[in-house]
mmCIF file of C-alpha atoms and ligand atoms in Angstrom:
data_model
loop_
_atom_site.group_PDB
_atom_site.id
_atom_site.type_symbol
_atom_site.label_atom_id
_atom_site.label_comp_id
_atom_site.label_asym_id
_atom_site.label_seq_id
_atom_site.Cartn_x
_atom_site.Cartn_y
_atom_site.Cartn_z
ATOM 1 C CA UNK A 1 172.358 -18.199 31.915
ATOM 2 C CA UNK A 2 169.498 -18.416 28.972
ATOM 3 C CA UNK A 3 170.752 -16.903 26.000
ATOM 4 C CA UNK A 4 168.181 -16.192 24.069
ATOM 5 C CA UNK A 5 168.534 -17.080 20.529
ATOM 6 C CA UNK A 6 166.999 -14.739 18.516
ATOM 7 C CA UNK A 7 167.271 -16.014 15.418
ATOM 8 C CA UNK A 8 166.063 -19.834 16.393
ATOM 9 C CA UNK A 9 162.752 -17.913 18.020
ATOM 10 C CA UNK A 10 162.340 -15.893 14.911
ATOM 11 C CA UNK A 11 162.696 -18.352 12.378
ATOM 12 C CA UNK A 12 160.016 -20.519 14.526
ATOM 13 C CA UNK A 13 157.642 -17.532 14.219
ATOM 14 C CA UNK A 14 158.307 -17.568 10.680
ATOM 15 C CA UNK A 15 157.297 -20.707 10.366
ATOM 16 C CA UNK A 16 154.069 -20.534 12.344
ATOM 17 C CA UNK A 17 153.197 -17.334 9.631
ATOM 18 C CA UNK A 18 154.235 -19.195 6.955
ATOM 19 C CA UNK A 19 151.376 -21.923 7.535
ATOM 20 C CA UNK A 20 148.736 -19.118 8.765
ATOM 21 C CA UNK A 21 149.632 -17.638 5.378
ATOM 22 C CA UNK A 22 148.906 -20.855 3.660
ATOM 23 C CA UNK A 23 145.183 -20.675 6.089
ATOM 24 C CA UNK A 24 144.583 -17.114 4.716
ATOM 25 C CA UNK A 25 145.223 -18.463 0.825
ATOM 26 C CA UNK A 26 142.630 -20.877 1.431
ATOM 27 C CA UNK A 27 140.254 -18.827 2.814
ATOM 28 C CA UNK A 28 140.217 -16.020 0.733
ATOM 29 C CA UNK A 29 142.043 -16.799 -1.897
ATOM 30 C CA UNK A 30 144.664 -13.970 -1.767
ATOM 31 C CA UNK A 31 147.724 -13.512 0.791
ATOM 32 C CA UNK A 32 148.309 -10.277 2.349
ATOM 33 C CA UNK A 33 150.781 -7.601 0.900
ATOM 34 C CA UNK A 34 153.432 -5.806 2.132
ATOM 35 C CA UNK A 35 154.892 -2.900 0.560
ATOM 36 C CA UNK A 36 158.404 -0.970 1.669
ATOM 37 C CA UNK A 37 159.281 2.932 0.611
ATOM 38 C CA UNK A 38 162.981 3.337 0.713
ATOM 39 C CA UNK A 39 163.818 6.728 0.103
ATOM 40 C CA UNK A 40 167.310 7.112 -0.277
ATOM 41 C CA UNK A 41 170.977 4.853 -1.033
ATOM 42 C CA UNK A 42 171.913 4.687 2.962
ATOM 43 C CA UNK A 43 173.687 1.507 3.571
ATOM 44 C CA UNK A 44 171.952 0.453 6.375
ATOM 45 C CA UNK A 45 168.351 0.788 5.145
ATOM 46 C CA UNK A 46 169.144 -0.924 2.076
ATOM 47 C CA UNK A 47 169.913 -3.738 3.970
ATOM 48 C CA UNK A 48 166.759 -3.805 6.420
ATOM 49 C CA UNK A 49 164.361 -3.614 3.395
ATOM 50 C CA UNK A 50 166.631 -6.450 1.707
ATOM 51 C CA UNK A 51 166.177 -8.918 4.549
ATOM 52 C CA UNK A 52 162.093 -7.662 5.245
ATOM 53 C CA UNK A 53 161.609 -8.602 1.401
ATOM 54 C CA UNK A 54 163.317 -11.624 1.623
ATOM 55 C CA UNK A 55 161.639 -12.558 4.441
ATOM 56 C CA UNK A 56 158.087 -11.422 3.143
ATOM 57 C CA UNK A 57 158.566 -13.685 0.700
ATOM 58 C CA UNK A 58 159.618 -16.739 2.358
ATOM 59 C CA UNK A 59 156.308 -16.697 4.598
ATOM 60 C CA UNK A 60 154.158 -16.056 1.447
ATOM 61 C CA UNK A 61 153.420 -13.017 1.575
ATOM 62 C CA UNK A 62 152.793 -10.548 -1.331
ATOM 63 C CA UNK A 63 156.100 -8.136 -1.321
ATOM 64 C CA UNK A 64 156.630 -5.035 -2.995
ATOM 65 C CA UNK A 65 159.725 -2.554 -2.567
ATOM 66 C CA UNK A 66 159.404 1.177 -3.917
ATOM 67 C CA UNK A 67 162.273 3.099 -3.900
ATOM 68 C CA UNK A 68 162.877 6.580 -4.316
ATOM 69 C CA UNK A 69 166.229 9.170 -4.740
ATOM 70 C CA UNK A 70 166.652 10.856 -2.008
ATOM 71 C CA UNK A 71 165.985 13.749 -3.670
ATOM 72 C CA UNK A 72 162.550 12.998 -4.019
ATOM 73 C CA UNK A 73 159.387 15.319 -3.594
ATOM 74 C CA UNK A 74 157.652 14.832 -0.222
ATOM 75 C CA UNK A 75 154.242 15.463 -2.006
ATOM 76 C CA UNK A 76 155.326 12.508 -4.504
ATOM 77 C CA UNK A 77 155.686 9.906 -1.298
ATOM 78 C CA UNK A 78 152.266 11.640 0.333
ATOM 79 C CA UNK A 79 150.443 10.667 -2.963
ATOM 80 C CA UNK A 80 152.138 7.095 -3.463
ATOM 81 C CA UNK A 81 150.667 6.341 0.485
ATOM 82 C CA UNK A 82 147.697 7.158 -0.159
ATOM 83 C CA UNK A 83 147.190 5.258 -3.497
ATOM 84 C CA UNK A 84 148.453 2.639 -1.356
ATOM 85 C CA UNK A 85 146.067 3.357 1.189
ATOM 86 C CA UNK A 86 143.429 2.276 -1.234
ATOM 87 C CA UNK A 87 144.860 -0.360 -2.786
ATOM 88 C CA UNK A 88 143.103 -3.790 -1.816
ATOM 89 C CA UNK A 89 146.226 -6.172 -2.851
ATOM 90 C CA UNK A 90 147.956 -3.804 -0.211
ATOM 91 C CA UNK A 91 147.430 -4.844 3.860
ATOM 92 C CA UNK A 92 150.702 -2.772 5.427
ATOM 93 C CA UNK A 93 152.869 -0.186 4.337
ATOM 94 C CA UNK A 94 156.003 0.546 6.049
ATOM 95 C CA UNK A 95 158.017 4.069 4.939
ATOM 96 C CA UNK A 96 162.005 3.006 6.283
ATOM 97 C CA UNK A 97 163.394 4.976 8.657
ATOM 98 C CA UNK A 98 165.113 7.472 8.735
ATOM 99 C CA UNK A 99 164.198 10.008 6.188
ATOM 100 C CA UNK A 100 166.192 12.855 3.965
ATOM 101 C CA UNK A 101 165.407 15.914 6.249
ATOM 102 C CA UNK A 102 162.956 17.514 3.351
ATOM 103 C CA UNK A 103 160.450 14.658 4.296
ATOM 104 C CA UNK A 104 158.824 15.361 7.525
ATOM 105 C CA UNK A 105 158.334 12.180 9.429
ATOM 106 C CA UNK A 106 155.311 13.358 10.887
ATOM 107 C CA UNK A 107 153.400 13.543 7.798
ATOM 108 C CA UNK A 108 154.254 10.395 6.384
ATOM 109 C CA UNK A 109 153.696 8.645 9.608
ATOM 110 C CA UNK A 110 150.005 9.981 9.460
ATOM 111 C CA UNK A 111 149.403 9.840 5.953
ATOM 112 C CA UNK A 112 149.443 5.841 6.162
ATOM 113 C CA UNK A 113 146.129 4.729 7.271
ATOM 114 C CA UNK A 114 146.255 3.094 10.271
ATOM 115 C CA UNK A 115 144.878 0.183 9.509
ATOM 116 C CA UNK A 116 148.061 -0.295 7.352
ATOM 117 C CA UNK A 117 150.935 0.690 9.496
ATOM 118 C CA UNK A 118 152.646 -2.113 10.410
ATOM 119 C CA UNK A 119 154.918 -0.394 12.143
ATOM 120 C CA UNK A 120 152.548 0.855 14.584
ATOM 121 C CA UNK A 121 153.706 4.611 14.483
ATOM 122 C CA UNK A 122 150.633 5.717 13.723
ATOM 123 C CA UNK A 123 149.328 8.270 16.472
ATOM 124 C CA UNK A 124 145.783 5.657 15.963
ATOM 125 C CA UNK A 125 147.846 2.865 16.803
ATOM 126 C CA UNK A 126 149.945 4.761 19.378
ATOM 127 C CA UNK A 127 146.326 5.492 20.967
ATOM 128 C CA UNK A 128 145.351 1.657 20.699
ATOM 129 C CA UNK A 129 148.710 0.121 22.711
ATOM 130 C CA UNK A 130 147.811 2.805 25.430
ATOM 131 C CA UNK A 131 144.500 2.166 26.066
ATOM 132 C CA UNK A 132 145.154 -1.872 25.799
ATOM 133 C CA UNK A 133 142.841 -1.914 22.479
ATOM 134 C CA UNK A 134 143.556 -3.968 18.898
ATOM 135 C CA UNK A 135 145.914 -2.428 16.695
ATOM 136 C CA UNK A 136 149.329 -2.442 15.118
ATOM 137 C CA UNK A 137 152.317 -2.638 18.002
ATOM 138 C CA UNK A 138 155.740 -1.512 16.631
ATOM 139 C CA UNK A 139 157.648 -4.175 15.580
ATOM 140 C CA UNK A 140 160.575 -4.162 17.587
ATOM 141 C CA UNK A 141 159.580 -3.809 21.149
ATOM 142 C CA UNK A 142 156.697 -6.606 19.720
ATOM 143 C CA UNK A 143 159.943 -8.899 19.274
ATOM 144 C CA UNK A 144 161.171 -8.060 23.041
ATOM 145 C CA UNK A 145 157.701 -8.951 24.951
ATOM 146 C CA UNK A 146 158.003 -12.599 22.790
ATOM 147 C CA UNK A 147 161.463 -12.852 23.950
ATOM 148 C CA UNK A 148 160.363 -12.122 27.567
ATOM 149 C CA UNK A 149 157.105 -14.383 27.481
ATOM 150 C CA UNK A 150 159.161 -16.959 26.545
ATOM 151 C CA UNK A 151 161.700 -16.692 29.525
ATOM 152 C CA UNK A 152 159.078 -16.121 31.997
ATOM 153 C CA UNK A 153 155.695 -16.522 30.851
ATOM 154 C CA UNK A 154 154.195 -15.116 34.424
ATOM 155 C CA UNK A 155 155.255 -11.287 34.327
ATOM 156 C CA UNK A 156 153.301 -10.477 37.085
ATOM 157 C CA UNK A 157 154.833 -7.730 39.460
ATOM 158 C CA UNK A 158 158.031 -7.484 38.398
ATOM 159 C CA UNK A 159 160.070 -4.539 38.141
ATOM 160 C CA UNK A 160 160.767 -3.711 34.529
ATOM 161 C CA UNK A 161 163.005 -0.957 33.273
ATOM 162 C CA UNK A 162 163.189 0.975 29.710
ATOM 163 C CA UNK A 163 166.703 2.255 29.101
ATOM 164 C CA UNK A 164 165.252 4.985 26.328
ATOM 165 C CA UNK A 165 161.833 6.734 25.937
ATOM 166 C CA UNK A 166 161.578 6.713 22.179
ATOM 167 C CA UNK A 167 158.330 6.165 20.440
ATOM 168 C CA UNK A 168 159.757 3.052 18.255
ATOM 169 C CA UNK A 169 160.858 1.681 21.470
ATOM 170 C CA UNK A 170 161.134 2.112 25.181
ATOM 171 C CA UNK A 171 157.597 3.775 25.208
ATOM 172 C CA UNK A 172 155.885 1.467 23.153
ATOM 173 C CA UNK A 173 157.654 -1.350 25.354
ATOM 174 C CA UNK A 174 156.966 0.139 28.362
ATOM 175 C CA UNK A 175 153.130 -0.086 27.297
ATOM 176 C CA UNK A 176 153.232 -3.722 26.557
ATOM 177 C CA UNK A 177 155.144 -4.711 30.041
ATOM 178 C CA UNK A 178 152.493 -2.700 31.434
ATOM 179 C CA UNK A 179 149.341 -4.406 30.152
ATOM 180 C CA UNK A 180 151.296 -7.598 32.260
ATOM 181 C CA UNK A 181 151.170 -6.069 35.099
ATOM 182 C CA UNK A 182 154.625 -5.142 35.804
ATOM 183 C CA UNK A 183 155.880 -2.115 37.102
ATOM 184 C CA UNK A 184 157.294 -0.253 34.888
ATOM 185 C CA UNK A 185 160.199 2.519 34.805
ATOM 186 C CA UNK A 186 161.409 4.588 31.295
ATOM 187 C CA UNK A 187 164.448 6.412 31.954
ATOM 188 C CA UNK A 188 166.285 8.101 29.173
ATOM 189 C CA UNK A 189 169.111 10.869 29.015
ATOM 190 C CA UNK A 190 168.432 12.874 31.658
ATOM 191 C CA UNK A 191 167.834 9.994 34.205
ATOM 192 C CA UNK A 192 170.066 10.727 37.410
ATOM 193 C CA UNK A 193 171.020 7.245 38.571
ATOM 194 C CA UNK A 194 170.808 5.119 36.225
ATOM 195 C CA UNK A 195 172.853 2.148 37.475
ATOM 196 C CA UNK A 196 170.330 2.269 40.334
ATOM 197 C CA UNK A 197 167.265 2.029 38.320
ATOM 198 C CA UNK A 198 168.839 -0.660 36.763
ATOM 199 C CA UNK A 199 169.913 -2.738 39.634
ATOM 200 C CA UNK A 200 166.178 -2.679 40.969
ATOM 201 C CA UNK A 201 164.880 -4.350 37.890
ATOM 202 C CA UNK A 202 164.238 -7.542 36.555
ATOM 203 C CA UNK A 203 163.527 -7.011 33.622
ATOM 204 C CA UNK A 204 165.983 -4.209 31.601
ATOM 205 C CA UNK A 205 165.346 -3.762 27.692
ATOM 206 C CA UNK A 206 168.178 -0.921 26.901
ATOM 207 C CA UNK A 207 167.154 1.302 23.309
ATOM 208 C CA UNK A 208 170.242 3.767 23.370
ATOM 209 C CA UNK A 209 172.152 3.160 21.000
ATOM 210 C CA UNK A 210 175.113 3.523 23.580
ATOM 211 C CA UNK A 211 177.690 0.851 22.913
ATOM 212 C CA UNK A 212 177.558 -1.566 26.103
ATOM 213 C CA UNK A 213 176.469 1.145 28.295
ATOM 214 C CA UNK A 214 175.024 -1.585 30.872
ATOM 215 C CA UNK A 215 177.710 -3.003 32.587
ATOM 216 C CA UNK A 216 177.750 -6.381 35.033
ATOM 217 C CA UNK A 217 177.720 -4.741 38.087
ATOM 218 C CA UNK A 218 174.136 -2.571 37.301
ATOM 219 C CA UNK A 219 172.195 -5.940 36.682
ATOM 220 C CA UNK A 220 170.447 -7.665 39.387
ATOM 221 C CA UNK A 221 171.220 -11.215 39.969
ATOM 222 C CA UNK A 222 168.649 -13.151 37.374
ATOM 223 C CA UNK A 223 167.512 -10.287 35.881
ATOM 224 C CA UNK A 224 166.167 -10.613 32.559
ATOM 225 C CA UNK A 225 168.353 -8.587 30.062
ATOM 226 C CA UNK A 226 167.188 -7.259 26.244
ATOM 227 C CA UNK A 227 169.676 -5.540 24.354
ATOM 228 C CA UNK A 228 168.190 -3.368 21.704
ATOM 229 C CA UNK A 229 171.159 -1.717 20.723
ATOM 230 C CA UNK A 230 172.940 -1.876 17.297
ATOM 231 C CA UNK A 231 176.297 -0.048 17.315
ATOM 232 C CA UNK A 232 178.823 -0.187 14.754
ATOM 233 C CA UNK A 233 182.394 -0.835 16.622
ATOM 234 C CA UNK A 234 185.685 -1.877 15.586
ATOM 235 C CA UNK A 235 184.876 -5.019 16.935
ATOM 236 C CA UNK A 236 182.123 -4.912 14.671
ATOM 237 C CA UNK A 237 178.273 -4.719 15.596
ATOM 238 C CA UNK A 238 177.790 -4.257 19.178
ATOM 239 C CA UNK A 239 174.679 -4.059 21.946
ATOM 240 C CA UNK A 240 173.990 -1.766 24.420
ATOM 241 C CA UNK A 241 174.671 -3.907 27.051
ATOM 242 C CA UNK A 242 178.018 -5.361 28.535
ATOM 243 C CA UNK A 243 177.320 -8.971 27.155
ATOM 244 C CA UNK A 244 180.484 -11.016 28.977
ATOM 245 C CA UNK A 245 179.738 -8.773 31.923
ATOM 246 C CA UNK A 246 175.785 -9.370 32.333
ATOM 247 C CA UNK A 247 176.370 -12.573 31.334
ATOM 248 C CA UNK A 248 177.677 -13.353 33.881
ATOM 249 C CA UNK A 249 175.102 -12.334 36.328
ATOM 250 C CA UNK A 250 171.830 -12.421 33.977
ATOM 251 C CA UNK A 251 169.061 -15.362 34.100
ATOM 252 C CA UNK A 252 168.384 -14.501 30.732
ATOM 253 C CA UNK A 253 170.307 -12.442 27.652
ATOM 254 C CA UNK A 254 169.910 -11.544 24.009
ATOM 255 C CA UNK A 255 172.780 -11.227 22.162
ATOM 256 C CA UNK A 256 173.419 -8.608 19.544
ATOM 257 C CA UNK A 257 173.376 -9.408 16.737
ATOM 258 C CA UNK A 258 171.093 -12.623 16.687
ATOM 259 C CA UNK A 259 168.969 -11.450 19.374
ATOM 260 C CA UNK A 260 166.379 -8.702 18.771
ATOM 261 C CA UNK A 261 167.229 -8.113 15.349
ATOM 262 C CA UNK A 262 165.651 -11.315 13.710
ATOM 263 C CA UNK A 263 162.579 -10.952 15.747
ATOM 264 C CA UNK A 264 161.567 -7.055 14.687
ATOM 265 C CA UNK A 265 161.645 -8.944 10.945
ATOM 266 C CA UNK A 266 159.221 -12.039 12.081
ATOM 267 C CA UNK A 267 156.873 -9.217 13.660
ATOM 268 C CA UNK A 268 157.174 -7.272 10.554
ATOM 269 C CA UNK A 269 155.736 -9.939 8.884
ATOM 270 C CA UNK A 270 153.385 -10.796 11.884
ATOM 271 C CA UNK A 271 152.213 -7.174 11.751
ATOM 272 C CA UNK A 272 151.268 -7.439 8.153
ATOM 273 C CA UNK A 273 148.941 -10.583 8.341
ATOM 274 C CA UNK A 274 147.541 -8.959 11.222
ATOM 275 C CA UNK A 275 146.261 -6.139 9.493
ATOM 276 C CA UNK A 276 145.285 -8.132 6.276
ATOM 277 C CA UNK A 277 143.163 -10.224 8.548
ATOM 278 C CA UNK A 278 141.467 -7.422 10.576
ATOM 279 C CA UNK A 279 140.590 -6.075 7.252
ATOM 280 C CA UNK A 280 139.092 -9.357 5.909
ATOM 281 C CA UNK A 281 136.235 -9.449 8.880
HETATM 282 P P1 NAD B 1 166.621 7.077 19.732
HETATM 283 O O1 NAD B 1 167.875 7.804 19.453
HETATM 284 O O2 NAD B 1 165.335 7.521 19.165
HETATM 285 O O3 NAD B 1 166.435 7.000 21.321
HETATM 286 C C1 NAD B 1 167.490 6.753 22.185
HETATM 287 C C2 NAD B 1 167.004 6.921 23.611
HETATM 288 O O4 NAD B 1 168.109 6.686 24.473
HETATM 289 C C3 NAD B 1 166.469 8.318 23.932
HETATM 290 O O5 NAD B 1 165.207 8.191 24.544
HETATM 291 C C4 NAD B 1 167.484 8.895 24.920
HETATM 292 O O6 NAD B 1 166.883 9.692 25.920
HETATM 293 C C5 NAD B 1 168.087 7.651 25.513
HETATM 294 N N1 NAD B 1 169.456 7.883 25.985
HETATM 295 C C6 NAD B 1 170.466 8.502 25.333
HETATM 296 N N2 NAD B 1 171.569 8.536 26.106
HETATM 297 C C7 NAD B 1 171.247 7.913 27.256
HETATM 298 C C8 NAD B 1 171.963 7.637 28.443
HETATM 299 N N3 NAD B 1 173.230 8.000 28.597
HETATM 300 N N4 NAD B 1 171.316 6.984 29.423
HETATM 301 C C9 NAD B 1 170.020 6.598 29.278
HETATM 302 N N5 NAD B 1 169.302 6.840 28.176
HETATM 303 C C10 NAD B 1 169.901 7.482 27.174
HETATM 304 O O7 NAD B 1 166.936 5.572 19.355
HETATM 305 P P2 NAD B 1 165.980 4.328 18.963
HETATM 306 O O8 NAD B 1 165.439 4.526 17.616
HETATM 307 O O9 NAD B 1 165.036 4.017 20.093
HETATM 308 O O10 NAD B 1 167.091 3.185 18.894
HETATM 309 C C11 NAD B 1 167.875 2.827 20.003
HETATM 310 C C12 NAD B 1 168.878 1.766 19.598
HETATM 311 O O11 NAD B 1 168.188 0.600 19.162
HETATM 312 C C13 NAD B 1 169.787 2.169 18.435
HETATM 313 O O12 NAD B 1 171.051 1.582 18.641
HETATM 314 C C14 NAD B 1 169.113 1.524 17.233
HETATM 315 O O13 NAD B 1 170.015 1.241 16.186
HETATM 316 C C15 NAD B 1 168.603 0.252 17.856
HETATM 317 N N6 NAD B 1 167.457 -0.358 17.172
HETATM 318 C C16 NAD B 1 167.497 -1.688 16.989
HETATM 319 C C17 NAD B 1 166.432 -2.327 16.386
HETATM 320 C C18 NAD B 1 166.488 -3.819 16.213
HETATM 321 O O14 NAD B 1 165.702 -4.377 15.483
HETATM 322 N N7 NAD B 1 167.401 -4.516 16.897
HETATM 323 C C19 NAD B 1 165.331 -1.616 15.958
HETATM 324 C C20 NAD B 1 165.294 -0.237 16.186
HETATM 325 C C21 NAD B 1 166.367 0.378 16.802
#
């Protein structure tokens, strides 16, 4: 069985950006910017913007946190987006997830100009991965398809199944296994055999959020297995999917954590020199 090492692949990406970023100083003599809005003191987010600064930085880039209380005025985060929108030291904004409930997610997602939304939420960018034009593909799912190229570069026909419909992942992911030509099934809550869907596939990337809800005996024999998932256990942070199980039976596994998570970071990153560069032509 491949595991796939998440980190090792991320940190290679990394490195790749870093020296692109180096290209772009060059060139234009600036470096793209990324700026974070966290809105808030949850534990969790804190940490994610942390490690996406961190990171920013160590490839060069330009990073900027802002951070509000959670008490904060929607109308104050609609006005800081679009003074960001116009700023030119500025190539993506990302507004962490989730929000205080007085901040509709809806506006914020649309008030960041799409040329700017690195986390390709926007309903532009949305549009774009549909229709197989350029624009910003959500970070996560972005991570997956590497993962997968990498295993199996030829993706050709094969059966691929989304375990979750939601717009950060499965459907986004769905989108992206589609433009390679394989066939593609989203299932979700309401799916009625699940276990069967998943035993025809061979390719399964499970977004739940259902601690290891994919067990051995619903993966095909070399199937190709992402694990999304991030649940908090008493055995501390878990996937979605069975991992000793599937292991067992997989050609190919990410583990959680050190599979998915590092990568969503790299594309972060990836996302944001994207954008600085499409703006540059
Ligand atoms: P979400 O809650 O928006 O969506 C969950 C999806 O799972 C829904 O479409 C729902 O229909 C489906 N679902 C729920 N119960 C199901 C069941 N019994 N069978 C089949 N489908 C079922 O969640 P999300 O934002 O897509 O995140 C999913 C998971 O991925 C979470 O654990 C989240 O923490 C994790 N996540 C990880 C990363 C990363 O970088 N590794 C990034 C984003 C999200």
């Amino acid at each position: 069985m491949i595991l796939i090492d998440g980190k090792k692949e991320a940190a290679k990406l990394r490195e790749e950006l870093k020296q692109e970023v180096l290209g772009l100083k060059n060139n234009f003599k600036k470096v793209p910017g990324l700026t974070v809005i966290l809105i808030g003191e949850m534990a969790p987010s804190q940490i994610y913007v942390r490690n996406k600064e961190k990171s920013a930085r160590e490839v060069g880039l330009k990073s900027e946190v802002i951070k509000y209380p959670e008490s904060i005025e929607e109308k104050i985060v609609l006005e800081k987006i679009k003074e960001l929108n116009k700023d030119d030291t500025v190539s993506g904004i990302l507004v962490q997830l989730p929000l205080p409930k007085h901040i509709d997610k809806q506006k914020v997602i649309e008030t960041i100009s799409p040329h700017k939304d690195v986390d390709g939420l926007h309903p532009m960018n949305v549009g774009n991965l549909s229709s197989g034009y350029q624009g910003s593909i959500p970070c996560t799912p972005l991570g997956c398809y590497l993962l997968i190229k990498n295993v199996e570069p030829n993706l050709s026909g094969k059966k691929a199944v989304m375990i979750g419909r939601s717009n950060l992942n499965g459907k986004a992911m769905a989108q992206l296994l589609l433009q390679e030509d394989c066939t593609v099934t989203i299932t979700h809550s309401k799916t009625k055999n699940l276990k069967a869907e998943c035993l025809a596939a061979d390719i399964i990337v499970a977004a739940v959020g259902i601690t290891e809800l994919v067990k051995g005996d619903w993966v095909k024999k070399d199937a190709i297995v992402i694990d999304v998932g991030i649940n908090k256990t008493e055995k501390g942070i878990v996937g979605d999917v069975a991992f000793d199980e599937v292991s067992k039976v997989a050609k190919a596994l990410t583990p959680v954590p050190g599979g998915v998570g590092p990568m969503t970071i790299a594309c972060l990153l990836k996302n944001t020199i994207e954008c600085f560069k499409r703006t540059q032509k």
